[in-house]
mmCIF file of C-alpha atoms and ligand atoms in Angstrom:
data_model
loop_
_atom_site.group_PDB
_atom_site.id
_atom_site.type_symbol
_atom_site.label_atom_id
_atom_site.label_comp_id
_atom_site.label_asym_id
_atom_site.label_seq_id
_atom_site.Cartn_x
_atom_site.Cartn_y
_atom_site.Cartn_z
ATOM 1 C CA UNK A 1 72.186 48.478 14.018
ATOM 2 C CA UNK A 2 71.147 51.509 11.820
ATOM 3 C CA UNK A 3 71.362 50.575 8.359
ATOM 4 C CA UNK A 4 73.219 53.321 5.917
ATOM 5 C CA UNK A 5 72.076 51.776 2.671
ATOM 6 C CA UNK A 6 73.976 54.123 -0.125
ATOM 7 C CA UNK A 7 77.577 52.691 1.247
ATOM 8 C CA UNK A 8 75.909 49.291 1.468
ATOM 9 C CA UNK A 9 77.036 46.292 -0.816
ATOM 10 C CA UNK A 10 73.240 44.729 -0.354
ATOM 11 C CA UNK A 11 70.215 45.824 -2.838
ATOM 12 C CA UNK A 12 67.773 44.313 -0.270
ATOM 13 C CA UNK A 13 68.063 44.577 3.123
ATOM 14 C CA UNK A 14 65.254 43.254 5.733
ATOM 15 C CA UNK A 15 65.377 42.799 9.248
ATOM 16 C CA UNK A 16 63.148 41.771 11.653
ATOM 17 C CA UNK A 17 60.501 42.117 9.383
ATOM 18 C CA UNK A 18 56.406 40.840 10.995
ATOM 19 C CA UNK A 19 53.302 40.656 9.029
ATOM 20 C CA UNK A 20 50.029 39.573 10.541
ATOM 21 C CA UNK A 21 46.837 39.363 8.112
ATOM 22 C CA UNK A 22 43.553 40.994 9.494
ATOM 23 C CA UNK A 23 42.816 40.124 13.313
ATOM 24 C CA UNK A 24 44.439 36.304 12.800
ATOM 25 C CA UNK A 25 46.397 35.298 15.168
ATOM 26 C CA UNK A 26 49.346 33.811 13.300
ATOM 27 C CA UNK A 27 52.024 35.910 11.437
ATOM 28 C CA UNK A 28 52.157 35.186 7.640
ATOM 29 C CA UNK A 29 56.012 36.344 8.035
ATOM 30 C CA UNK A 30 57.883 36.357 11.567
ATOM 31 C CA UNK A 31 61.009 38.308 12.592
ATOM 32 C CA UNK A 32 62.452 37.293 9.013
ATOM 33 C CA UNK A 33 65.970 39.336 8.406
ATOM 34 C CA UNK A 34 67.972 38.570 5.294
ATOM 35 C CA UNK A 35 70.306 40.633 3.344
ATOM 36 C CA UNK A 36 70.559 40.277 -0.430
ATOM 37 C CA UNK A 37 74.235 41.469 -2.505
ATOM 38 C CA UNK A 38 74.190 43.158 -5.456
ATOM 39 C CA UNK A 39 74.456 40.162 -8.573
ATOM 40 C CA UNK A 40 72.924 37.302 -6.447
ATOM 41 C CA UNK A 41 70.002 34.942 -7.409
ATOM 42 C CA UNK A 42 68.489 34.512 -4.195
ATOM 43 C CA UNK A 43 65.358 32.072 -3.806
ATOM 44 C CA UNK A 44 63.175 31.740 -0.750
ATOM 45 C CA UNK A 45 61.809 28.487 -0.667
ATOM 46 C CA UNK A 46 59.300 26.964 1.505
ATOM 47 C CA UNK A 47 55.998 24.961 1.007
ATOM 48 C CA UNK A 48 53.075 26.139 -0.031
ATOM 49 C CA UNK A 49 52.061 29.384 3.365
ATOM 50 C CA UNK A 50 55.303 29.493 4.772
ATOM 51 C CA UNK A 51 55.145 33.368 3.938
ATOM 52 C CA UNK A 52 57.398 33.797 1.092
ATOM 53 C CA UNK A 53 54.812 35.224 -1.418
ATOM 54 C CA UNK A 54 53.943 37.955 1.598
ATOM 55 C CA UNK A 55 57.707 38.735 2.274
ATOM 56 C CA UNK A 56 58.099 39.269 -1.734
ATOM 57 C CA UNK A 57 54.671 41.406 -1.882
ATOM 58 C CA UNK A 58 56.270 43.707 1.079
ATOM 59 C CA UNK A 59 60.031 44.047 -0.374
ATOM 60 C CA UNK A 60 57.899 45.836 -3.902
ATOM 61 C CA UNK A 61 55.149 47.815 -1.021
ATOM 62 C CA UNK A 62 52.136 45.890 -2.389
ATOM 63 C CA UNK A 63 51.594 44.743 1.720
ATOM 64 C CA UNK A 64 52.618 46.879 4.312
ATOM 65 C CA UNK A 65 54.586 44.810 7.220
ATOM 66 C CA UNK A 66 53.561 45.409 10.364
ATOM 67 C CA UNK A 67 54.869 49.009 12.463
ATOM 68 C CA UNK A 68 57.340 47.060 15.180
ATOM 69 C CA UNK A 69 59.718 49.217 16.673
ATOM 70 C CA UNK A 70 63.721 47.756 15.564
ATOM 71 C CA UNK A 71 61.867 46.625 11.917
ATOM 72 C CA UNK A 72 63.065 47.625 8.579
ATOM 73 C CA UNK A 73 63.063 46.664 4.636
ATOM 74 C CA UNK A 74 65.242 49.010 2.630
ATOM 75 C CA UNK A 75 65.532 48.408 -1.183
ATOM 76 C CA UNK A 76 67.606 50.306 -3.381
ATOM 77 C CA UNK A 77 67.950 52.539 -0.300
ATOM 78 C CA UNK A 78 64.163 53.095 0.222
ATOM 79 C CA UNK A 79 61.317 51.707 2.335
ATOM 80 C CA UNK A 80 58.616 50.216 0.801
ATOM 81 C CA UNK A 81 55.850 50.637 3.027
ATOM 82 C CA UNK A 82 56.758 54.727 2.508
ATOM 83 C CA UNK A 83 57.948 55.026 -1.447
ATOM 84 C CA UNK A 84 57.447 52.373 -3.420
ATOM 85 C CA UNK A 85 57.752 54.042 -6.831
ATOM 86 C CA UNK A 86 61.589 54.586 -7.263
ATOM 87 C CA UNK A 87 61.684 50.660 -6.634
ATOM 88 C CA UNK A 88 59.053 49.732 -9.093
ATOM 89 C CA UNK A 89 61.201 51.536 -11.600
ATOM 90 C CA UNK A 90 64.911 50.229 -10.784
ATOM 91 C CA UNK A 91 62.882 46.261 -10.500
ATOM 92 C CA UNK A 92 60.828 43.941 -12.727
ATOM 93 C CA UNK A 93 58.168 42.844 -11.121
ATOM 94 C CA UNK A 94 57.004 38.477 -12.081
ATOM 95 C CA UNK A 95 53.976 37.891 -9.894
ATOM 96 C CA UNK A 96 52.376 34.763 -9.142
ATOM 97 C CA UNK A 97 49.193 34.823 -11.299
ATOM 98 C CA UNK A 98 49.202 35.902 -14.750
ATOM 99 C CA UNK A 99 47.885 39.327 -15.023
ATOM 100 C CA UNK A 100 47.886 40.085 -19.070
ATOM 101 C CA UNK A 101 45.834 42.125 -20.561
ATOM 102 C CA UNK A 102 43.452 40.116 -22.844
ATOM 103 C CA UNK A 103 41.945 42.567 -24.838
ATOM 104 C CA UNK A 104 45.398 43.229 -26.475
ATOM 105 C CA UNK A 105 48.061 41.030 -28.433
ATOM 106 C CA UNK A 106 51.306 40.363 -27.084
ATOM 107 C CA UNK A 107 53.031 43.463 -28.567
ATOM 108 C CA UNK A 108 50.118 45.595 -27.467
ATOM 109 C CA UNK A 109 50.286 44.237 -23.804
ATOM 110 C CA UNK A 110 53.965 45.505 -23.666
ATOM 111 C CA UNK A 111 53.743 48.909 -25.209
ATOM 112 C CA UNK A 112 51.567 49.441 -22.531
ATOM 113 C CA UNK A 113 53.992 49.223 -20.023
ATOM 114 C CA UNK A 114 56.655 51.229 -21.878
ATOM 115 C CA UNK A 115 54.203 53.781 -21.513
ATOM 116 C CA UNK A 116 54.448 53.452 -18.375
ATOM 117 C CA UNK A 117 58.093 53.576 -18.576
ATOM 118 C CA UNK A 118 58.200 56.987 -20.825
ATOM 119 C CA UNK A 119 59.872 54.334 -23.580
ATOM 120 C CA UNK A 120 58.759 55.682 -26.830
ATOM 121 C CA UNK A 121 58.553 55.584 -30.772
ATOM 122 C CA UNK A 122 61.540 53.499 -32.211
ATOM 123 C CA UNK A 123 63.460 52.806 -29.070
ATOM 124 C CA UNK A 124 60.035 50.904 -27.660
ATOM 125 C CA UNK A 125 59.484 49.121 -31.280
ATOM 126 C CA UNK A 126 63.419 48.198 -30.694
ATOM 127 C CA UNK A 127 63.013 47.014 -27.155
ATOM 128 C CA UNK A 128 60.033 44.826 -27.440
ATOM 129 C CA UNK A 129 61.942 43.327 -30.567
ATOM 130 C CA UNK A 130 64.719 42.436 -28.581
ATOM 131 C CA UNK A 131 62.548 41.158 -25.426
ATOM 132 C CA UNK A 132 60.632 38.695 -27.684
ATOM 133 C CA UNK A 133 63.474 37.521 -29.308
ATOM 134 C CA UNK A 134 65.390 36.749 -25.813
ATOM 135 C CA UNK A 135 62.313 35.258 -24.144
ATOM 136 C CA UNK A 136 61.625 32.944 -28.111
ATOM 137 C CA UNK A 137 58.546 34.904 -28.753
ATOM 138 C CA UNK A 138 59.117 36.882 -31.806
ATOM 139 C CA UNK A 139 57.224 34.943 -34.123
ATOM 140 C CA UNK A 140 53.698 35.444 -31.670
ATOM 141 C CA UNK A 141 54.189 39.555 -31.679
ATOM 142 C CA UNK A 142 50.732 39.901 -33.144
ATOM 143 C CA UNK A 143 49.048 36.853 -31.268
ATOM 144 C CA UNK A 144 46.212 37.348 -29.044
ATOM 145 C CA UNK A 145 47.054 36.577 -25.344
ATOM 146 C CA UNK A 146 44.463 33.784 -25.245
ATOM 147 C CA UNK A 147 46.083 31.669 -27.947
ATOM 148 C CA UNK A 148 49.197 31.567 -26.049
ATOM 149 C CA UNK A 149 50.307 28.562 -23.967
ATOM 150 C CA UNK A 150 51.150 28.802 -19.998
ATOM 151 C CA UNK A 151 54.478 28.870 -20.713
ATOM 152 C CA UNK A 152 54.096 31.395 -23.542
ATOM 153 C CA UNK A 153 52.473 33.949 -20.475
ATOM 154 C CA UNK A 154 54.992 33.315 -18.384
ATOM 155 C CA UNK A 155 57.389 34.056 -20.506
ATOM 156 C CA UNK A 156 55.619 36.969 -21.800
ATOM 157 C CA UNK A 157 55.587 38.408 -17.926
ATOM 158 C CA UNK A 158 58.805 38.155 -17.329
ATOM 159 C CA UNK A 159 59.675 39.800 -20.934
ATOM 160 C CA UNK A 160 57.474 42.316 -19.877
ATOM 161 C CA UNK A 161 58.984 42.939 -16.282
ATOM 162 C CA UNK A 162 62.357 43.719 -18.468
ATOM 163 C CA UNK A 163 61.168 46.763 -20.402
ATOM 164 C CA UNK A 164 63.132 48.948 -17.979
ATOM 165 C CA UNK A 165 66.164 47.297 -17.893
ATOM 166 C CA UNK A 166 66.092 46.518 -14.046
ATOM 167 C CA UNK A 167 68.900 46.305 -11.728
ATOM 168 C CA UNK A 168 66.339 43.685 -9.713
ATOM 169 C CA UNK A 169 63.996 41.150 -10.752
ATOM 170 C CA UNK A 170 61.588 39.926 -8.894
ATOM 171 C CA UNK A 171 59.882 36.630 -9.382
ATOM 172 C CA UNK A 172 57.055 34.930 -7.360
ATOM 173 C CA UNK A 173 57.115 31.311 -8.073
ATOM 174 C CA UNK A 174 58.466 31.996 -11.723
ATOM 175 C CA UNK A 175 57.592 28.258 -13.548
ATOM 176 C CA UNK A 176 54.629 26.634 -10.993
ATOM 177 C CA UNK A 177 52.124 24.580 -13.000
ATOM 178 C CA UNK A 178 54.808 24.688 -16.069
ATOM 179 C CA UNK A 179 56.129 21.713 -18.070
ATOM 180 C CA UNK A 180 59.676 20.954 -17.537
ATOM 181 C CA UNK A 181 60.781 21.855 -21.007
ATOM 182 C CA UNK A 182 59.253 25.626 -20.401
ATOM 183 C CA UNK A 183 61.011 25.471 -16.823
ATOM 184 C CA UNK A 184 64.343 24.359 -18.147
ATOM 185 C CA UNK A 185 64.188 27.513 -20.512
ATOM 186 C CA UNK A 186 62.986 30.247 -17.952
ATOM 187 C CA UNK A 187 66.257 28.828 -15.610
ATOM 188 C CA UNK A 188 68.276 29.331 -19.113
ATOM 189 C CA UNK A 189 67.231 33.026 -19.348
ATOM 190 C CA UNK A 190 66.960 33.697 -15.897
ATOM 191 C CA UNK A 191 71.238 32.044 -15.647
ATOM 192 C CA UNK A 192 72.038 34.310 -18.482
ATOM 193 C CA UNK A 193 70.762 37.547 -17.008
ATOM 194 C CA UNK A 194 72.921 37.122 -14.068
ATOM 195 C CA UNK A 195 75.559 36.432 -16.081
ATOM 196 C CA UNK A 196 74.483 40.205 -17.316
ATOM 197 C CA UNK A 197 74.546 41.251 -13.356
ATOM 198 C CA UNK A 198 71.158 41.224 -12.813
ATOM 199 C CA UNK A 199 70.007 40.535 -9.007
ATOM 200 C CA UNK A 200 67.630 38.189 -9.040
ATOM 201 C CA UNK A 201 65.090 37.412 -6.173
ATOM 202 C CA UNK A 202 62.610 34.553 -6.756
ATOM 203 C CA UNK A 203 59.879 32.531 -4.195
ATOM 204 C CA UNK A 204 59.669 29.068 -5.012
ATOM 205 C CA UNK A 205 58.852 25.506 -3.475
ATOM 206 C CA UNK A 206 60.537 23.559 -6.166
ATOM 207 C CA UNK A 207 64.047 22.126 -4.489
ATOM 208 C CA UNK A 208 64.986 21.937 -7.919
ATOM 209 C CA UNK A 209 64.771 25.259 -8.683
ATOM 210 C CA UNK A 210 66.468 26.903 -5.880
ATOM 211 C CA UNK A 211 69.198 23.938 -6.764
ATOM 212 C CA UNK A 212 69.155 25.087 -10.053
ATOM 213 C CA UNK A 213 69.585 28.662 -10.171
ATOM 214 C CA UNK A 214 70.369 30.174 -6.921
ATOM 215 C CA UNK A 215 73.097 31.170 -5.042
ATOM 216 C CA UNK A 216 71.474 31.689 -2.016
ATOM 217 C CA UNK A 217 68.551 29.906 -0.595
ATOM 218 C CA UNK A 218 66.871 31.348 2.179
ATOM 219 C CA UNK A 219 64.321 28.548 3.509
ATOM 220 C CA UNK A 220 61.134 29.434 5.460
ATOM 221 C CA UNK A 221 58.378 27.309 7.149
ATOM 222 C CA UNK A 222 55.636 29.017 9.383
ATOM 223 C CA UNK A 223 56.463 32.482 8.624
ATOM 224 C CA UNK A 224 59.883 31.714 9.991
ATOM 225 C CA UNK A 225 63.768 31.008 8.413
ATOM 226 C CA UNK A 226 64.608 27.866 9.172
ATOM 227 C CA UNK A 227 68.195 27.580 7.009
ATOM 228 C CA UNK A 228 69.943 29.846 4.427
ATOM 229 C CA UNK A 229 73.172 29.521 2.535
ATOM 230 C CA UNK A 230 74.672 27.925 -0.576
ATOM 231 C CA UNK A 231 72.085 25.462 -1.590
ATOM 232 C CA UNK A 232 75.036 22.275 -1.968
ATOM 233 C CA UNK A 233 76.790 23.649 1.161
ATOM 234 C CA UNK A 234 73.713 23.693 3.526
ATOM 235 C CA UNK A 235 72.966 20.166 1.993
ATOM 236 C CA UNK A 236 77.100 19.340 2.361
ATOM 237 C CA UNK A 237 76.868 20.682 6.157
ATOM 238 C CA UNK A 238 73.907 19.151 7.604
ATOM 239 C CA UNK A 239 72.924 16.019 5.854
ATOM 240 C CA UNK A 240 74.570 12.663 4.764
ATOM 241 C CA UNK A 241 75.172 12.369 1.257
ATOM 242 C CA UNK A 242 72.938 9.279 0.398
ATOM 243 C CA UNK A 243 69.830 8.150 1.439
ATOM 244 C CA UNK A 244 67.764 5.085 0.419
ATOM 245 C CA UNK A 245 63.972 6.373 -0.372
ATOM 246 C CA UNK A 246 61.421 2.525 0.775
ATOM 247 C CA UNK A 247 58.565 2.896 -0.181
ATOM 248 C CA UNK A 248 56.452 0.578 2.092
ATOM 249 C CA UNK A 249 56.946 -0.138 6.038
ATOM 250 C CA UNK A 250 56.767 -4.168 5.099
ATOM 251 C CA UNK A 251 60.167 -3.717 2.716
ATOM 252 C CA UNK A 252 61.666 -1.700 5.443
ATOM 253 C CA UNK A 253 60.896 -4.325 7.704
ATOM 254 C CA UNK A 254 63.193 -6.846 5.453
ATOM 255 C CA UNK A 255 66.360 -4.546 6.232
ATOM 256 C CA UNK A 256 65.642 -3.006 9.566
ATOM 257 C CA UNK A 257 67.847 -4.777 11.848
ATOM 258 C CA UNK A 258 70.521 -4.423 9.480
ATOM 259 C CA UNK A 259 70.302 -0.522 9.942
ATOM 260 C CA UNK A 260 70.223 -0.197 13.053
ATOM 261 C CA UNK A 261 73.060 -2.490 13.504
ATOM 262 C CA UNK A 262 74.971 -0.168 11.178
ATOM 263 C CA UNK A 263 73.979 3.024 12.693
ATOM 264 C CA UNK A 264 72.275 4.466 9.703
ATOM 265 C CA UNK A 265 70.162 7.789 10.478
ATOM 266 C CA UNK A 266 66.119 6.285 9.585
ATOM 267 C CA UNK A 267 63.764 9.072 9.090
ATOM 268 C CA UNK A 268 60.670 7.415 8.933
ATOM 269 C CA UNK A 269 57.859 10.831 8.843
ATOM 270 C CA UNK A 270 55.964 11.348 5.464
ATOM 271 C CA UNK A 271 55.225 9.328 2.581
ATOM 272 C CA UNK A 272 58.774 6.932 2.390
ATOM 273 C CA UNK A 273 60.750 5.670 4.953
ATOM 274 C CA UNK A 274 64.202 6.882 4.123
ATOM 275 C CA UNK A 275 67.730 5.724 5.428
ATOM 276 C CA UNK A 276 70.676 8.196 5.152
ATOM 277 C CA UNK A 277 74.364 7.538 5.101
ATOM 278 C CA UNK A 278 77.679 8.989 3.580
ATOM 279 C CA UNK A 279 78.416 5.456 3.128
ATOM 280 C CA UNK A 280 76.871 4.891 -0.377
ATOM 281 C CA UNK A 281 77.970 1.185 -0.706
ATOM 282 C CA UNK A 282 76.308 0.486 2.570
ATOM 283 C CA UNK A 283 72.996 1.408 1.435
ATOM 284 C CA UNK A 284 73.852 -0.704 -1.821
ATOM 285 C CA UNK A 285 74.499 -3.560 0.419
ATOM 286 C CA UNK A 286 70.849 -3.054 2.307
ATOM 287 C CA UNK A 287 69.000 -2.457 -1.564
ATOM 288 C CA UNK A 288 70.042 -6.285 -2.666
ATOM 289 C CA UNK A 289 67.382 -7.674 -0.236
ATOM 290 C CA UNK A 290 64.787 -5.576 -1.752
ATOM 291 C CA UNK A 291 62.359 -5.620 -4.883
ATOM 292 C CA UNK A 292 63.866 -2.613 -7.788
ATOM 293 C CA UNK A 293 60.101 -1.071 -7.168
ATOM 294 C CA UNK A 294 61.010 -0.685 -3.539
ATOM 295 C CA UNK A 295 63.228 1.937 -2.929
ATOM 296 C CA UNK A 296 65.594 4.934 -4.784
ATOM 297 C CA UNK A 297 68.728 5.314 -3.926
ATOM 298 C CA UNK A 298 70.219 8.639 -4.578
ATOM 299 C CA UNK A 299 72.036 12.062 -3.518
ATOM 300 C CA UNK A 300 70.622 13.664 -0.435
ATOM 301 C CA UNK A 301 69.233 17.472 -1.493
ATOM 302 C CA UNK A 302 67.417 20.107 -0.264
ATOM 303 C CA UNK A 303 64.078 18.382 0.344
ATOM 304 C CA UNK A 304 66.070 15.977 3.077
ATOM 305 C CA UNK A 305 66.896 19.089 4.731
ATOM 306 C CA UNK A 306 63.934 20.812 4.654
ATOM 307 C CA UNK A 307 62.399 17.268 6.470
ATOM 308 C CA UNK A 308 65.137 16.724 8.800
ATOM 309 C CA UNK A 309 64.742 20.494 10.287
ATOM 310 C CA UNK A 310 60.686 20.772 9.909
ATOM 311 C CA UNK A 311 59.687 17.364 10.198
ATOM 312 C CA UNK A 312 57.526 17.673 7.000
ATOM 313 C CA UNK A 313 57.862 17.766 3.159
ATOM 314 C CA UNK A 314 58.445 20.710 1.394
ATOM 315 C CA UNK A 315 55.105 20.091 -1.006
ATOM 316 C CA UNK A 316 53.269 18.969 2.527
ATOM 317 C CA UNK A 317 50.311 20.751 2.822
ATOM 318 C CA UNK A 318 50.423 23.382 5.420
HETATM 319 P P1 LIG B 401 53.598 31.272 0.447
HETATM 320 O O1 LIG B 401 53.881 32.301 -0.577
HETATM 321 O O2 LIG B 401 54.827 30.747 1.104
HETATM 322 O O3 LIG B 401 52.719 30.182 -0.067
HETATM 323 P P2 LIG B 401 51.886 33.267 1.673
HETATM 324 O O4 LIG B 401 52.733 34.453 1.941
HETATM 325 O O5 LIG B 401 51.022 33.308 0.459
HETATM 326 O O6 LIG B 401 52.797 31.953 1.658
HETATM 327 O O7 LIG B 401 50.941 32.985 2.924
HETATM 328 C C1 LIG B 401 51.451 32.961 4.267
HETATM 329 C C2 LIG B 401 50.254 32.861 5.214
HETATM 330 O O8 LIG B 401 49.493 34.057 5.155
HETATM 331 C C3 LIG B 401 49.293 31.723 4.887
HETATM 332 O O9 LIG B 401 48.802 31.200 6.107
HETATM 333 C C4 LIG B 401 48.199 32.416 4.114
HETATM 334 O O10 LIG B 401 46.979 31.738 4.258
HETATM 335 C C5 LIG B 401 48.160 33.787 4.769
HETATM 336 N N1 LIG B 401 47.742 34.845 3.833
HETATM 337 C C6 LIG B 401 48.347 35.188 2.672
HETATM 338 N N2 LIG B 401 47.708 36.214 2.074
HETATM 339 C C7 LIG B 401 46.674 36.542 2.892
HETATM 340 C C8 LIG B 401 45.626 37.529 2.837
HETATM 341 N N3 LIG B 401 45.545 38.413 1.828
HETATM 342 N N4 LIG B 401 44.745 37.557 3.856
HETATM 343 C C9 LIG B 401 44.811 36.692 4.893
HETATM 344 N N5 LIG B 401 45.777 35.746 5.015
HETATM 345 C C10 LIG B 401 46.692 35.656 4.025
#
């Protein structure tokens, strides 16, 4: 399929896209092809070296994916690995690590990059007004960076990746290592820009998150998609509704025969044994021989997914 871009409805397109680090063996990213529509939050999640962070760093042209004959990434129109300018200034870029400047205050550290920008005199002043105010950082303007808080950073980052007013934002794991106060507000702003028809594309291994904020979640494990859709239809589609979390084999042992006597899927790899059913009142029935400190019962999500495909947790270490 040759892709003609300008007539296309997508503002990411990759497909069949390989990247191997250095001489190793194993490809960080492996035949991955996704398509992202113009307005969409779409999240890849995945554990921690499933290849999401290298699949970002190759959609902006910071890593080149490996030459392969019938492999492409178009953005905006253009590939990355060739000319990665004209997307750096139609996106906002959120990476992983925080990369302020610390010699200069918060205002200081975005001026810089309206510079960079050609945004000058009052319509920068007016800008980085408006930025701090959206992103609840107008009172720190003259603050040194190191007597801001994680969150504050963050924030500032992602402030700072909308100088330009971007058709795309880009965001590597936008709240890791953040309270869940500061989380709850990045997901605010983040909902509200798409409201404003923003694309968003975000890495994450939060289930939450990509529950949370994104229409599309494109799941990867070993380099490799492994699911993508709607994030309560792929849960809908392929998992029960309910499942009963037990904490210790000997409590499990108290109910077993019941379950398999009901026919009750028991997934038993990882920390919990869990029992899953769309019959919530069954699982009820099984919980009154137990201890409360034994099990959780609740609503299957996208972590039960992730373990019924992979066989492993999504915060497993790879
Ligand atoms: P994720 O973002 O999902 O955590 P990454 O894209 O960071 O995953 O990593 C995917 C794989 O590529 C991992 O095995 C990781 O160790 C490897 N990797 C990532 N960056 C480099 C690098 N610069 N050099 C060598 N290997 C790397």
């Amino acid at each position: 399929m040759k892709m003609s871009i300008h007539e296309s409805k997508n503002i990411i397109e990759a497909k069949n896209v390989f990247k191997t680090y250095g001489d190793s063996a194993t490809n960080a990213v492996s035949g991955v092809s996704f398509s992202v529509p113009y307005g969409v939050c779409f999240g890849m999640l995945g554990p921690n070296g499933a290849g999401k962070s290298t699949m970002m760093k190759m959609i902006y042209g910071v890593c080149l994916r490996d030459k392969k004959e019938n492999s492409a990434i178009k953005v905006f129109g253009h590939d990355p690995g060739v000319n990665a300018l004209p997307i750096r200034f139609l996106s906002g870029i959120v990476p992983q690590e925080d990369n302020l400047d610390e010699e200069l205050n918060v205002e200081q550290n975005l001026k810089v990059f309206c510079k960079f920008y050609n945004i000058r005199g009052e319509q920068a002043d007016k800008r980085i007004a408006e930025l701090l105010s959206f992103m609840e950082l107008s009172e720190k303007q003259h603050h040194g960076i190191k007597q801001l808080s994680g969150g504050m950073k963050r924030r500032l980052i992602i402030a700072r990746a909308l100088l330009n007013n971007p058709r795309l934002l880009i965001l590597d794991e936008p709240t890791t290592g953040l309270d869940p106060q500061v989380r709850h507000l990045i997901w605010d702003k983040l909902r509200h820009l798409k409201r404003d028809g923003m694309t968003i594309l975000l890495t994450t291994h939060y289930m939450d998150e990509a529950f949370q904020i994104c229409d599309t979640v494109f799941i990867m494990d070993k380099g490799k998609r492994v699911a993508e859709g709607d994030p309560q239809e792929l849960v809908d589609k392929h998992i029960e509704s309910y499942v009963m979390e037990i904490y210790s084999k000997e409590s499990f042992s108290i109910i077993s025969k019941d379950v398999s006597e009901k026919c009750c899927r028991v997934d038993e790899s990882g920390d919990a044994v869990r029992i899953y059913s769309g019959d919530y009142e069954k699982l009820r029935e099984f919980s009154k021989h137990l201890g409360i400190k034994d099990f959780n019962l609740r609503q299957s999500n996208l972590e039960d997914l992730f373990l019924k495909i992979t066989g492993s947790g999504l915060n497993a270490q790879q």
